[in-house]
JSON list of C-alpha atoms in Angstrom, two decimals:
[
{"chain": "A", "resi": 1, "resn": "UNK", "atom": "CA", "xyz": [9.00, 23.57, -10.25]},
{"chain": "A", "resi": 2, "resn": "UNK", "atom": "CA", "xyz": [7.63, 20.03, -9.75]},
{"chain": "A", "resi": 3, "resn": "UNK", "atom": "CA", "xyz": [11.14, 18.53, -9.47]},
{"chain": "A", "resi": 4, "resn": "UNK", "atom": "CA", "xyz": [10.68, 16.50, -12.65]},
{"chain": "A", "resi": 5, "resn": "UNK", "atom": "CA", "xyz": [7.36, 14.87, -11.76]},
{"chain": "A", "resi": 6, "resn": "UNK", "atom": "CA", "xyz": [5.29, 16.51, -14.50]},
{"chain": "A", "resi": 7, "resn": "UNK", "atom": "CA", "xyz": [7.83, 15.49, -17.17]},
{"chain": "A", "resi": 8, "resn": "UNK", "atom": "CA", "xyz": [8.05, 11.85, -16.03]},
{"chain": "A", "resi": 9, "resn": "UNK", "atom": "CA", "xyz": [5.10, 9.66, -17.15]},
{"chain": "A", "resi": 10, "resn": "UNK", "atom": "CA", "xyz": [6.49, 6.64, -15.26]},
{"chain": "A", "resi": 11, "resn": "UNK", "atom": "CA", "xyz": [6.37, 8.51, -11.96]},
{"chain": "A", "resi": 12, "resn": "UNK", "atom": "CA", "xyz": [2.90, 9.90, -12.65]},
{"chain": "A", "resi": 13, "resn": "UNK", "atom": "CA", "xyz": [1.52, 6.45, -13.46]},
{"chain": "A", "resi": 14, "resn": "UNK", "atom": "CA", "xyz": [3.19, 4.95, -10.38]},
{"chain": "A", "resi": 15, "resn": "UNK", "atom": "CA", "xyz": [1.43, 7.50, -8.19]},
{"chain": "A", "resi": 16, "resn": "UNK", "atom": "CA", "xyz": [-1.96, 6.89, -9.83]},
{"chain": "A", "resi": 17, "resn": "UNK", "atom": "CA", "xyz": [-1.56, 3.10, -9.56]},
{"chain": "A", "resi": 18, "resn": "UNK", "atom": "CA", "xyz": [-0.50, 3.43, -5.92]},
{"chain": "A", "resi": 19, "resn": "UNK", "atom": "CA", "xyz": [-3.63, 5.46, -5.15]},
{"chain": "A", "resi": 20, "resn": "UNK", "atom": "CA", "xyz": [-5.72, 2.78, -6.85]},
{"chain": "A", "resi": 21, "resn": "UNK", "atom": "CA", "xyz": [-4.22, -0.22, -5.02]},
{"chain": "A", "resi": 22, "resn": "UNK", "atom": "CA", "xyz": [-3.13, 1.16, -1.65]},
{"chain": "A", "resi": 23, "resn": "UNK", "atom": "CA", "xyz": [-6.09, -0.38, 0.22]},
{"chain": "A", "resi": 24, "resn": "UNK", "atom": "CA", "xyz": [-6.40, -3.67, -1.67]},
{"chain": "A", "resi": 25, "resn": "UNK", "atom": "CA", "xyz": [-7.69, -6.42, 0.66]},
{"chain": "A", "resi": 26, "resn": "UNK", "atom": "CA", "xyz": [-8.27, -3.94, 3.49]},
{"chain": "A", "resi": 27, "resn": "UNK", "atom": "CA", "xyz": [-10.37, -5.62, 6.19]},
{"chain": "A", "resi": 28, "resn": "UNK", "atom": "CA", "xyz": [-11.81, -2.51, 7.84]},
{"chain": "A", "resi": 29, "resn": "UNK", "atom": "CA", "xyz": [-9.50, -2.46, 10.86]},
{"chain": "A", "resi": 30, "resn": "UNK", "atom": "CA", "xyz": [-6.16, -0.70, 11.45]},
{"chain": "A", "resi": 31, "resn": "UNK", "atom": "CA", "xyz": [-2.74, -2.34, 11.56]},
{"chain": "A", "resi": 32, "resn": "UNK", "atom": "CA", "xyz": [-2.75, -2.33, 15.36]},
{"chain": "A", "resi": 33, "resn": "UNK", "atom": "CA", "xyz": [-5.80, -4.61, 15.34]},
{"chain": "A", "resi": 34, "resn": "UNK", "atom": "CA", "xyz": [-4.25, -6.96, 12.78]},
{"chain": "A", "resi": 35, "resn": "UNK", "atom": "CA", "xyz": [-1.16, -7.24, 14.99]},
{"chain": "A", "resi": 36, "resn": "UNK", "atom": "CA", "xyz": [-3.24, -7.78, 18.14]},
{"chain": "A", "resi": 37, "resn": "UNK", "atom": "CA", "xyz": [-5.26, -10.49, 16.41]},
{"chain": "A", "resi": 38, "resn": "UNK", "atom": "CA", "xyz": [-2.05, -12.26, 15.34]},
{"chain": "A", "resi": 39, "resn": "UNK", "atom": "CA", "xyz": [-3.27, -12.34, 11.75]},
{"chain": "A", "resi": 40, "resn": "UNK", "atom": "CA", "xyz": [-1.33, -14.26, 9.12]},
{"chain": "A", "resi": 41, "resn": "UNK", "atom": "CA", "xyz": [-0.24, -11.09, 7.35]},
{"chain": "A", "resi": 42, "resn": "UNK", "atom": "CA", "xyz": [0.88, -9.57, 10.64]},
{"chain": "A", "resi": 43, "resn": "UNK", "atom": "CA", "xyz": [3.26, -12.48, 11.14]},
{"chain": "A", "resi": 44, "resn": "UNK", "atom": "CA", "xyz": [4.35, -12.36, 7.51]},
{"chain": "A", "resi": 45, "resn": "UNK", "atom": "CA", "xyz": [5.30, -8.67, 7.68]},
{"chain": "A", "resi": 46, "resn": "UNK", "atom": "CA", "xyz": [6.53, -8.79, 11.29]},
{"chain": "A", "resi": 47, "resn": "UNK", "atom": "CA", "xyz": [3.93, -6.28, 12.45]},
{"chain": "A", "resi": 48, "resn": "UNK", "atom": "CA", "xyz": [5.24, -3.42, 10.28]},
{"chain": "A", "resi": 49, "resn": "UNK", "atom": "CA", "xyz": [2.89, -1.60, 7.86]},
{"chain": "A", "resi": 50, "resn": "UNK", "atom": "CA", "xyz": [0.94, -4.84, 7.65]},
{"chain": "A", "resi": 51, "resn": "UNK", "atom": "CA", "xyz": [-2.03, -3.76, 5.52]},
{"chain": "A", "resi": 52, "resn": "UNK", "atom": "CA", "xyz": [0.11, -1.59, 3.24]},
{"chain": "A", "resi": 53, "resn": "UNK", "atom": "CA", "xyz": [2.67, -4.32, 2.51]},
{"chain": "A", "resi": 54, "resn": "UNK", "atom": "CA", "xyz": [-0.13, -6.80, 1.89]},
{"chain": "A", "resi": 55, "resn": "UNK", "atom": "CA", "xyz": [-1.76, -4.42, -0.59]},
{"chain": "A", "resi": 56, "resn": "UNK", "atom": "CA", "xyz": [1.51, -3.92, -2.45]},
{"chain": "A", "resi": 57, "resn": "UNK", "atom": "CA", "xyz": [2.25, -7.64, -2.70]},
{"chain": "A", "resi": 58, "resn": "UNK", "atom": "CA", "xyz": [-1.23, -8.66, -3.86]},
{"chain": "A", "resi": 59, "resn": "UNK", "atom": "CA", "xyz": [-1.36, -5.85, -6.41]},
{"chain": "A", "resi": 60, "resn": "UNK", "atom": "CA", "xyz": [2.16, -6.46, -7.69]},
{"chain": "A", "resi": 61, "resn": "UNK", "atom": "CA", "xyz": [1.54, -10.20, -8.08]},
{"chain": "A", "resi": 62, "resn": "UNK", "atom": "CA", "xyz": [-1.57, -9.40, -10.12]},
{"chain": "A", "resi": 63, "resn": "UNK", "atom": "CA", "xyz": [0.32, -6.92, -12.31]},
{"chain": "A", "resi": 64, "resn": "UNK", "atom": "CA", "xyz": [2.99, -9.57, -12.93]},
{"chain": "A", "resi": 65, "resn": "UNK", "atom": "CA", "xyz": [0.38, -12.07, -14.17]},
{"chain": "A", "resi": 66, "resn": "UNK", "atom": "CA", "xyz": [0.95, -13.17, -17.76]},
{"chain": "A", "resi": 67, "resn": "UNK", "atom": "CA", "xyz": [-2.39, -11.69, -18.83]},
{"chain": "A", "resi": 68, "resn": "UNK", "atom": "CA", "xyz": [-1.00, -8.17, -18.17]},
{"chain": "A", "resi": 69, "resn": "UNK", "atom": "CA", "xyz": [2.07, -8.47, -20.38]},
{"chain": "A", "resi": 70, "resn": "UNK", "atom": "CA", "xyz": [0.93, -5.73, -22.76]},
{"chain": "A", "resi": 71, "resn": "UNK", "atom": "CA", "xyz": [0.22, -3.38, -19.86]},
{"chain": "A", "resi": 72, "resn": "UNK", "atom": "CA", "xyz": [3.67, -3.98, -18.36]},
{"chain": "A", "resi": 73, "resn": "UNK", "atom": "CA", "xyz": [5.28, -3.33, -21.74]},
{"chain": "A", "resi": 74, "resn": "UNK", "atom": "CA", "xyz": [3.50, 0.01, -21.86]},
{"chain": "A", "resi": 75, "resn": "UNK", "atom": "CA", "xyz": [4.67, 0.96, -18.35]},
{"chain": "A", "resi": 76, "resn": "UNK", "atom": "CA", "xyz": [8.37, 0.10, -18.59]},
{"chain": "A", "resi": 77, "resn": "UNK", "atom": "CA", "xyz": [10.77, -1.08, -21.27]},
{"chain": "A", "resi": 78, "resn": "UNK", "atom": "CA", "xyz": [13.98, -1.92, -19.40]},
{"chain": "A", "resi": 79, "resn": "UNK", "atom": "CA", "xyz": [15.05, -3.64, -16.19]},
{"chain": "A", "resi": 80, "resn": "UNK", "atom": "CA", "xyz": [16.10, -0.25, -14.86]},
{"chain": "A", "resi": 81, "resn": "UNK", "atom": "CA", "xyz": [12.66, 1.24, -15.49]},
{"chain": "A", "resi": 82, "resn": "UNK", "atom": "CA", "xyz": [11.02, -1.79, -13.84]},
{"chain": "A", "resi": 83, "resn": "UNK", "atom": "CA", "xyz": [13.18, -1.35, -10.74]},
{"chain": "A", "resi": 84, "resn": "UNK", "atom": "CA", "xyz": [12.41, 2.37, -10.54]},
{"chain": "A", "resi": 85, "resn": "UNK", "atom": "CA", "xyz": [8.69, 1.75, -11.08]},
{"chain": "A", "resi": 86, "resn": "UNK", "atom": "CA", "xyz": [8.55, -0.81, -8.26]},
{"chain": "A", "resi": 87, "resn": "UNK", "atom": "CA", "xyz": [10.51, 1.49, -5.93]},
{"chain": "A", "resi": 88, "resn": "UNK", "atom": "CA", "xyz": [8.06, 4.29, -6.64]},
{"chain": "A", "resi": 89, "resn": "UNK", "atom": "CA", "xyz": [4.99, 2.12, -6.02]},
{"chain": "A", "resi": 90, "resn": "UNK", "atom": "CA", "xyz": [6.34, 0.59, -2.82]},
{"chain": "A", "resi": 91, "resn": "UNK", "atom": "CA", "xyz": [7.47, 3.91, -1.36]},
{"chain": "A", "resi": 92, "resn": "UNK", "atom": "CA", "xyz": [4.23, 5.65, -2.33]},
{"chain": "A", "resi": 93, "resn": "UNK", "atom": "CA", "xyz": [1.95, 3.02, -0.82]},
{"chain": "A", "resi": 94, "resn": "UNK", "atom": "CA", "xyz": [4.08, 2.84, 2.34]},
{"chain": "A", "resi": 95, "resn": "UNK", "atom": "CA", "xyz": [3.58, 6.59, 2.76]},
{"chain": "A", "resi": 96, "resn": "UNK", "atom": "CA", "xyz": [-0.10, 5.95, 3.46]},
{"chain": "A", "resi": 97, "resn": "UNK", "atom": "CA", "xyz": [0.86, 4.32, 6.77]},
{"chain": "A", "resi": 98, "resn": "UNK", "atom": "CA", "xyz": [0.68, 7.46, 8.88]},
{"chain": "A", "resi": 99, "resn": "UNK", "atom": "CA", "xyz": [0.47, 5.63, 12.21]},
{"chain": "A", "resi": 100, "resn": "UNK", "atom": "CA", "xyz": [3.94, 4.06, 12.14]},
{"chain": "A", "resi": 101, "resn": "UNK", "atom": "CA", "xyz": [6.10, 6.35, 14.28]},
{"chain": "A", "resi": 102, "resn": "UNK", "atom": "CA", "xyz": [9.40, 5.26, 12.69]},
{"chain": "A", "resi": 103, "resn": "UNK", "atom": "CA", "xyz": [8.18, 5.88, 9.14]},
{"chain": "A", "resi": 104, "resn": "UNK", "atom": "CA", "xyz": [6.71, 9.21, 10.20]},
{"chain": "A", "resi": 105, "resn": "UNK", "atom": "CA", "xyz": [10.01, 10.28, 11.72]},
{"chain": "A", "resi": 106, "resn": "UNK", "atom": "CA", "xyz": [11.88, 9.32, 8.55]},
{"chain": "A", "resi": 107, "resn": "UNK", "atom": "CA", "xyz": [9.46, 11.28, 6.37]},
{"chain": "A", "resi": 108, "resn": "UNK", "atom": "CA", "xyz": [9.67, 14.33, 8.62]},
{"chain": "A", "resi": 109, "resn": "UNK", "atom": "CA", "xyz": [13.47, 14.18, 8.52]},
{"chain": "A", "resi": 110, "resn": "UNK", "atom": "CA", "xyz": [13.36, 13.94, 4.73]},
{"chain": "A", "resi": 111, "resn": "UNK", "atom": "CA", "xyz": [11.05, 16.93, 4.54]},
{"chain": "A", "resi": 112, "resn": "UNK", "atom": "CA", "xyz": [13.32, 19.01, 6.77]},
{"chain": "A", "resi": 113, "resn": "UNK", "atom": "CA", "xyz": [16.38, 18.06, 4.75]},
{"chain": "A", "resi": 114, "resn": "UNK", "atom": "CA", "xyz": [14.63, 18.67, 1.44]},
{"chain": "A", "resi": 115, "resn": "UNK", "atom": "CA", "xyz": [12.99, 22.01, 2.17]},
{"chain": "A", "resi": 116, "resn": "UNK", "atom": "CA", "xyz": [14.76, 23.40, 5.23]},
{"chain": "A", "resi": 117, "resn": "UNK", "atom": "CA", "xyz": [18.30, 22.04, 5.23]},
{"chain": "A", "resi": 118, "resn": "UNK", "atom": "CA", "xyz": [21.44, 23.15, 3.43]},
{"chain": "A", "resi": 119, "resn": "UNK", "atom": "CA", "xyz": [22.08, 21.44, 0.08]},
{"chain": "A", "resi": 120, "resn": "UNK", "atom": "CA", "xyz": [25.29, 23.24, -0.96]},
{"chain": "A", "resi": 121, "resn": "UNK", "atom": "CA", "xyz": [27.46, 20.14, -0.60]},
{"chain": "A", "resi": 122, "resn": "UNK", "atom": "CA", "xyz": [25.14, 17.71, -2.36]},
{"chain": "A", "resi": 123, "resn": "UNK", "atom": "CA", "xyz": [24.75, 16.64, -5.95]},
{"chain": "A", "resi": 124, "resn": "UNK", "atom": "CA", "xyz": [21.98, 18.69, -7.53]},
{"chain": "A", "resi": 125, "resn": "UNK", "atom": "CA", "xyz": [20.26, 15.56, -8.88]},
{"chain": "A", "resi": 126, "resn": "UNK", "atom": "CA", "xyz": [20.11, 14.08, -5.37]},
{"chain": "A", "resi": 127, "resn": "UNK", "atom": "CA", "xyz": [18.54, 17.30, -4.07]},
{"chain": "A", "resi": 128, "resn": "UNK", "atom": "CA", "xyz": [15.87, 17.31, -6.79]},
{"chain": "A", "resi": 129, "resn": "UNK", "atom": "CA", "xyz": [15.13, 13.59, -6.36]},
{"chain": "A", "resi": 130, "resn": "UNK", "atom": "CA", "xyz": [14.72, 13.97, -2.62]},
{"chain": "A", "resi": 131, "resn": "UNK", "atom": "CA", "xyz": [12.27, 16.82, -3.12]},
{"chain": "A", "resi": 132, "resn": "UNK", "atom": "CA", "xyz": [10.36, 14.82, -5.71]},
{"chain": "A", "resi": 133, "resn": "UNK", "atom": "CA", "xyz": [10.18, 11.83, -3.35]},
{"chain": "A", "resi": 134, "resn": "UNK", "atom": "CA", "xyz": [8.80, 13.82, -0.45]},
{"chain": "A", "resi": 135, "resn": "UNK", "atom": "CA", "xyz": [6.31, 15.63, -2.70]},
{"chain": "A", "resi": 136, "resn": "UNK", "atom": "CA", "xyz": [5.03, 12.27, -3.97]},
{"chain": "A", "resi": 137, "resn": "UNK", "atom": "CA", "xyz": [4.63, 11.04, -0.39]},
{"chain": "A", "resi": 138, "resn": "UNK", "atom": "CA", "xyz": [2.56, 14.11, 0.43]},
{"chain": "A", "resi": 139, "resn": "UNK", "atom": "CA", "xyz": [0.48, 13.73, -2.74]},
{"chain": "A", "resi": 140, "resn": "UNK", "atom": "CA", "xyz": [-0.59, 10.21, -1.74]},
{"chain": "A", "resi": 141, "resn": "UNK", "atom": "CA", "xyz": [-1.22, 11.24, 1.87]},
{"chain": "A", "resi": 142, "resn": "UNK", "atom": "CA", "xyz": [-3.39, 14.12, 0.70]},
{"chain": "A", "resi": 143, "resn": "UNK", "atom": "CA", "xyz": [-5.31, 11.87, -1.69]},
{"chain": "A", "resi": 144, "resn": "UNK", "atom": "CA", "xyz": [-5.88, 9.37, 1.13]},
{"chain": "A", "resi": 145, "resn": "UNK", "atom": "CA", "xyz": [-7.70, 12.02, 3.19]},
{"chain": "A", "resi": 146, "resn": "UNK", "atom": "CA", "xyz": [-8.84, 14.26, 0.34]},
{"chain": "A", "resi": 147, "resn": "UNK", "atom": "CA", "xyz": [-12.41, 14.38, 1.65]},
{"chain": "A", "resi": 148, "resn": "UNK", "atom": "CA", "xyz": [-11.22, 16.62, 4.48]},
{"chain": "A", "resi": 149, "resn": "UNK", "atom": "CA", "xyz": [-9.97, 19.18, 1.95]},
{"chain": "A", "resi": 150, "resn": "UNK", "atom": "CA", "xyz": [-13.12, 19.38, -0.17]},
{"chain": "A", "resi": 151, "resn": "UNK", "atom": "CA", "xyz": [-16.66, 20.70, 0.26]},
{"chain": "A", "resi": 152, "resn": "UNK", "atom": "CA", "xyz": [-18.39, 20.03, 3.60]},
{"chain": "A", "resi": 153, "resn": "UNK", "atom": "CA", "xyz": [-20.83, 17.58, 1.96]},
{"chain": "A", "resi": 154, "resn": "UNK", "atom": "CA", "xyz": [-17.95, 15.55, 0.51]},
{"chain": "A", "resi": 155, "resn": "UNK", "atom": "CA", "xyz": [-16.21, 15.55, 3.88]},
{"chain": "A", "resi": 156, "resn": "UNK", "atom": "CA", "xyz": [-19.40, 14.42, 5.63]},
{"chain": "A", "resi": 157, "resn": "UNK", "atom": "CA", "xyz": [-20.05, 11.62, 3.15]},
{"chain": "A", "resi": 158, "resn": "UNK", "atom": "CA", "xyz": [-16.68, 9.95, 3.58]},
{"chain": "A", "resi": 159, "resn": "UNK", "atom": "CA", "xyz": [-16.37, 10.73, 7.28]},
{"chain": "A", "resi": 160, "resn": "UNK", "atom": "CA", "xyz": [-19.63, 8.88, 7.84]},
{"chain": "A", "resi": 161, "resn": "UNK", "atom": "CA", "xyz": [-18.45, 5.88, 5.84]},
{"chain": "A", "resi": 162, "resn": "UNK", "atom": "CA", "xyz": [-15.30, 5.68, 7.95]},
{"chain": "A", "resi": 163, "resn": "UNK", "atom": "CA", "xyz": [-17.40, 5.97, 11.10]},
{"chain": "A", "resi": 164, "resn": "UNK", "atom": "CA", "xyz": [-19.59, 3.10, 9.90]},
{"chain": "A", "resi": 165, "resn": "UNK", "atom": "CA", "xyz": [-16.51, 0.97, 9.25]},
{"chain": "A", "resi": 166, "resn": "UNK", "atom": "CA", "xyz": [-15.09, 1.57, 12.72]},
{"chain": "A", "resi": 167, "resn": "UNK", "atom": "CA", "xyz": [-18.48, 1.15, 14.40]},
{"chain": "A", "resi": 168, "resn": "UNK", "atom": "CA", "xyz": [-18.85, -2.24, 12.69]},
{"chain": "A", "resi": 169, "resn": "UNK", "atom": "CA", "xyz": [-15.43, -3.24, 14.01]},
{"chain": "A", "resi": 170, "resn": "UNK", "atom": "CA", "xyz": [-16.61, -2.30, 17.50]},
{"chain": "A", "resi": 171, "resn": "UNK", "atom": "CA", "xyz": [-19.90, -4.20, 17.14]},
{"chain": "A", "resi": 172, "resn": "UNK", "atom": "CA", "xyz": [-18.13, -7.34, 15.93]},
{"chain": "A", "resi": 173, "resn": "UNK", "atom": "CA", "xyz": [-15.60, -7.30, 18.76]},
{"chain": "A", "resi": 174, "resn": "UNK", "atom": "CA", "xyz": [-12.60, -6.30, 16.66]},
{"chain": "A", "resi": 175, "resn": "UNK", "atom": "CA", "xyz": [-12.29, -2.95, 18.47]},
{"chain": "A", "resi": 176, "resn": "UNK", "atom": "CA", "xyz": [-12.65, -2.32, 22.19]},
{"chain": "A", "resi": 177, "resn": "UNK", "atom": "CA", "xyz": [-13.70, 1.32, 21.84]},
{"chain": "A", "resi": 178, "resn": "UNK", "atom": "CA", "xyz": [-17.04, 2.70, 20.69]},
{"chain": "A", "resi": 179, "resn": "UNK", "atom": "CA", "xyz": [-16.06, 5.34, 18.09]},
{"chain": "A", "resi": 180, "resn": "UNK", "atom": "CA", "xyz": [-18.99, 7.53, 19.04]},
{"chain": "A", "resi": 181, "resn": "UNK", "atom": "CA", "xyz": [-17.24, 8.20, 22.35]},
{"chain": "A", "resi": 182, "resn": "UNK", "atom": "CA", "xyz": [-14.22, 9.89, 20.72]},
{"chain": "A", "resi": 183, "resn": "UNK", "atom": "CA", "xyz": [-15.30, 10.81, 17.20]},
{"chain": "A", "resi": 184, "resn": "UNK", "atom": "CA", "xyz": [-16.13, 14.47, 17.79]},
{"chain": "A", "resi": 185, "resn": "UNK", "atom": "CA", "xyz": [-12.92, 15.41, 19.62]},
{"chain": "A", "resi": 186, "resn": "UNK", "atom": "CA", "xyz": [-10.89, 13.00, 17.50]},
{"chain": "A", "resi": 187, "resn": "UNK", "atom": "CA", "xyz": [-11.80, 14.80, 14.29]},
{"chain": "A", "resi": 188, "resn": "UNK", "atom": "CA", "xyz": [-10.79, 18.16, 15.73]},
{"chain": "A", "resi": 189, "resn": "UNK", "atom": "CA", "xyz": [-7.43, 16.72, 16.71]},
{"chain": "A", "resi": 190, "resn": "UNK", "atom": "CA", "xyz": [-7.07, 15.12, 13.28]},
{"chain": "A", "resi": 191, "resn": "UNK", "atom": "CA", "xyz": [-7.59, 18.48, 11.60]},
{"chain": "A", "resi": 192, "resn": "UNK", "atom": "CA", "xyz": [-5.25, 20.32, 13.98]},
{"chain": "A", "resi": 193, "resn": "UNK", "atom": "CA", "xyz": [-2.37, 17.86, 14.09]},
{"chain": "A", "resi": 194, "resn": "UNK", "atom": "CA", "xyz": [-2.49, 16.17, 10.69]},
{"chain": "A", "resi": 195, "resn": "UNK", "atom": "CA", "xyz": [-4.80, 17.63, 8.03]},
{"chain": "A", "resi": 196, "resn": "UNK", "atom": "CA", "xyz": [-4.02, 21.34, 8.36]},
{"chain": "A", "resi": 197, "resn": "UNK", "atom": "CA", "xyz": [-0.24, 20.78, 8.77]},
{"chain": "A", "resi": 198, "resn": "UNK", "atom": "CA", "xyz": [-0.37, 18.51, 5.70]},
{"chain": "A", "resi": 199, "resn": "UNK", "atom": "CA", "xyz": [-2.14, 21.14, 3.60]},
{"chain": "A", "resi": 200, "resn": "UNK", "atom": "CA", "xyz": [0.41, 23.72, 4.74]},
{"chain": "A", "resi": 201, "resn": "UNK", "atom": "CA", "xyz": [3.21, 21.44, 3.51]},
{"chain": "A", "resi": 202, "resn": "UNK", "atom": "CA", "xyz": [1.46, 21.11, 0.15]},
{"chain": "A", "resi": 203, "resn": "UNK", "atom": "CA", "xyz": [1.61, 24.90, -0.01]},
{"chain": "A", "resi": 204, "resn": "UNK", "atom": "CA", "xyz": [5.19, 25.17, 1.27]},
{"chain": "A", "resi": 205, "resn": "UNK", "atom": "CA", "xyz": [6.63, 22.79, -1.32]},
{"chain": "A", "resi": 206, "resn": "UNK", "atom": "CA", "xyz": [5.35, 25.22, -4.01]},
{"chain": "A", "resi": 207, "resn": "UNK", "atom": "CA", "xyz": [4.32, 22.50, -6.45]},
{"chain": "A", "resi": 208, "resn": "UNK", "atom": "CA", "xyz": [0.54, 22.86, -6.51]},
{"chain": "A", "resi": 209, "resn": "UNK", "atom": "CA", "xyz": [-0.01, 26.57, -7.05]},
{"chain": "A", "resi": 210, "resn": "UNK", "atom": "CA", "xyz": [-3.43, 27.94, -6.08]},
{"chain": "A", "resi": 211, "resn": "UNK", "atom": "CA", "xyz": [-4.75, 24.39, -5.51]},
{"chain": "A", "resi": 212, "resn": "UNK", "atom": "CA", "xyz": [-2.86, 24.23, -2.23]},
{"chain": "A", "resi": 213, "resn": "UNK", "atom": "CA", "xyz": [-4.67, 27.37, -1.03]},
{"chain": "A", "resi": 214, "resn": "UNK", "atom": "CA", "xyz": [-8.00, 25.77, -1.94]},
{"chain": "A", "resi": 215, "resn": "UNK", "atom": "CA", "xyz": [-7.15, 22.61, 0.04]},
{"chain": "A", "resi": 216, "resn": "UNK", "atom": "CA", "xyz": [-6.05, 24.63, 3.07]},
{"chain": "A", "resi": 217, "resn": "UNK", "atom": "CA", "xyz": [-9.15, 26.84, 3.00]},
{"chain": "A", "resi": 218, "resn": "UNK", "atom": "CA", "xyz": [-11.52, 23.87, 2.73]},
{"chain": "A", "resi": 219, "resn": "UNK", "atom": "CA", "xyz": [-9.71, 22.08, 5.57]},
{"chain": "A", "resi": 220, "resn": "UNK", "atom": "CA", "xyz": [-10.07, 25.12, 7.82]},
{"chain": "A", "resi": 221, "resn": "UNK", "atom": "CA", "xyz": [-13.72, 25.59, 6.88]},
{"chain": "A", "resi": 222, "resn": "UNK", "atom": "CA", "xyz": [-14.54, 21.93, 7.53]},
{"chain": "A", "resi": 223, "resn": "UNK", "atom": "CA", "xyz": [-12.72, 22.07, 10.85]},
{"chain": "A", "resi": 224, "resn": "UNK", "atom": "CA", "xyz": [-14.77, 25.12, 11.87]},
{"chain": "A", "resi": 225, "resn": "UNK", "atom": "CA", "xyz": [-18.05, 23.53, 10.77]},
{"chain": "A", "resi": 226, "resn": "UNK", "atom": "CA", "xyz": [-17.19, 20.29, 12.55]},
{"chain": "A", "resi": 227, "resn": "UNK", "atom": "CA", "xyz": [-16.43, 22.15, 15.78]},
{"chain": "A", "resi": 228, "resn": "UNK", "atom": "CA", "xyz": [-19.84, 23.79, 15.56]},
{"chain": "A", "resi": 229, "resn": "UNK", "atom": "CA", "xyz": [-21.93, 20.88, 14.29]},
{"chain": "A", "resi": 230, "resn": "UNK", "atom": "CA", "xyz": [-19.84, 17.76, 14.93]},
{"chain": "A", "resi": 231, "resn": "UNK", "atom": "CA", "xyz": [-21.56, 16.57, 18.10]},
{"chain": "A", "resi": 232, "resn": "UNK", "atom": "CA", "xyz": [-24.92, 16.78, 16.32]},
{"chain": "A", "resi": 233, "resn": "UNK", "atom": "CA", "xyz": [-23.48, 14.92, 13.33]},
{"chain": "A", "resi": 234, "resn": "UNK", "atom": "CA", "xyz": [-22.11, 12.10, 15.50]},
{"chain": "A", "resi": 235, "resn": "UNK", "atom": "CA", "xyz": [-25.46, 11.73, 17.27]},
{"chain": "A", "resi": 236, "resn": "UNK", "atom": "CA", "xyz": [-27.27, 11.47, 13.93]},
{"chain": "A", "resi": 237, "resn": "UNK", "atom": "CA", "xyz": [-24.80, 8.88, 12.61]},
{"chain": "A", "resi": 238, "resn": "UNK", "atom": "CA", "xyz": [-25.24, 6.74, 15.72]},
{"chain": "A", "resi": 239, "resn": "UNK", "atom": "CA", "xyz": [-29.05, 7.03, 15.54]},
{"chain": "A", "resi": 240, "resn": "UNK", "atom": "CA", "xyz": [-28.99, 6.00, 11.88]},
{"chain": "A", "resi": 241, "resn": "UNK", "atom": "CA", "xyz": [-26.78, 3.00, 12.57]},
{"chain": "A", "resi": 242, "resn": "UNK", "atom": "CA", "xyz": [-28.95, 1.81, 15.44]},
{"chain": "A", "resi": 243, "resn": "UNK", "atom": "CA", "xyz": [-32.06, 2.19, 13.32]},
{"chain": "A", "resi": 244, "resn": "UNK", "atom": "CA", "xyz": [-30.46, 0.17, 10.52]}
]
């Protein structure tokens, strides 16, 4: 029922490693800012998934260092396994770029084909692999915003840290917009158009059992609490930052 993921240690490790390295060398600003600033990595990756590609390359180069030979031998034993491992890591990290419209459209099309489309004319292995791929992409996306699907205090902790990061970008001139001006309404939109639909997909793919219900319930509860208390929370975060 997990499309082979639970019986494949290579895939499981690739997902864990991707979660660990997906923000390596992150500078605290989004890809759009890196492109606007004409950063070196923006030019290198032609403005596409700039931070994500940079994280993959730096992490992969480190893994390929001679000092990690024993680790590599434990991960894969053949050229075929190495190729599959790299494909898994690259695709998983790229899935964390949720702002790229082209990538988003491709993922949505894959989801529709995997879980809504007809598969009668396809090879059964291709069908299973497609479902596994899209499930992995949703696993990493959920882990990237997991604070929204946990207890209110966990959500608040990491929401505040993100706010601090974006406020610092504004103070240092790397962002033109004061996040306090949009944070309250922005979070409501984030829950409505990304977080809750994502948790529903985790439920629809039928891989996570009762855990998917827990994620969905927490997301809805946090959304309700934020609607009620969010403006007060934003004001307190701004006051704290100004005091600091």
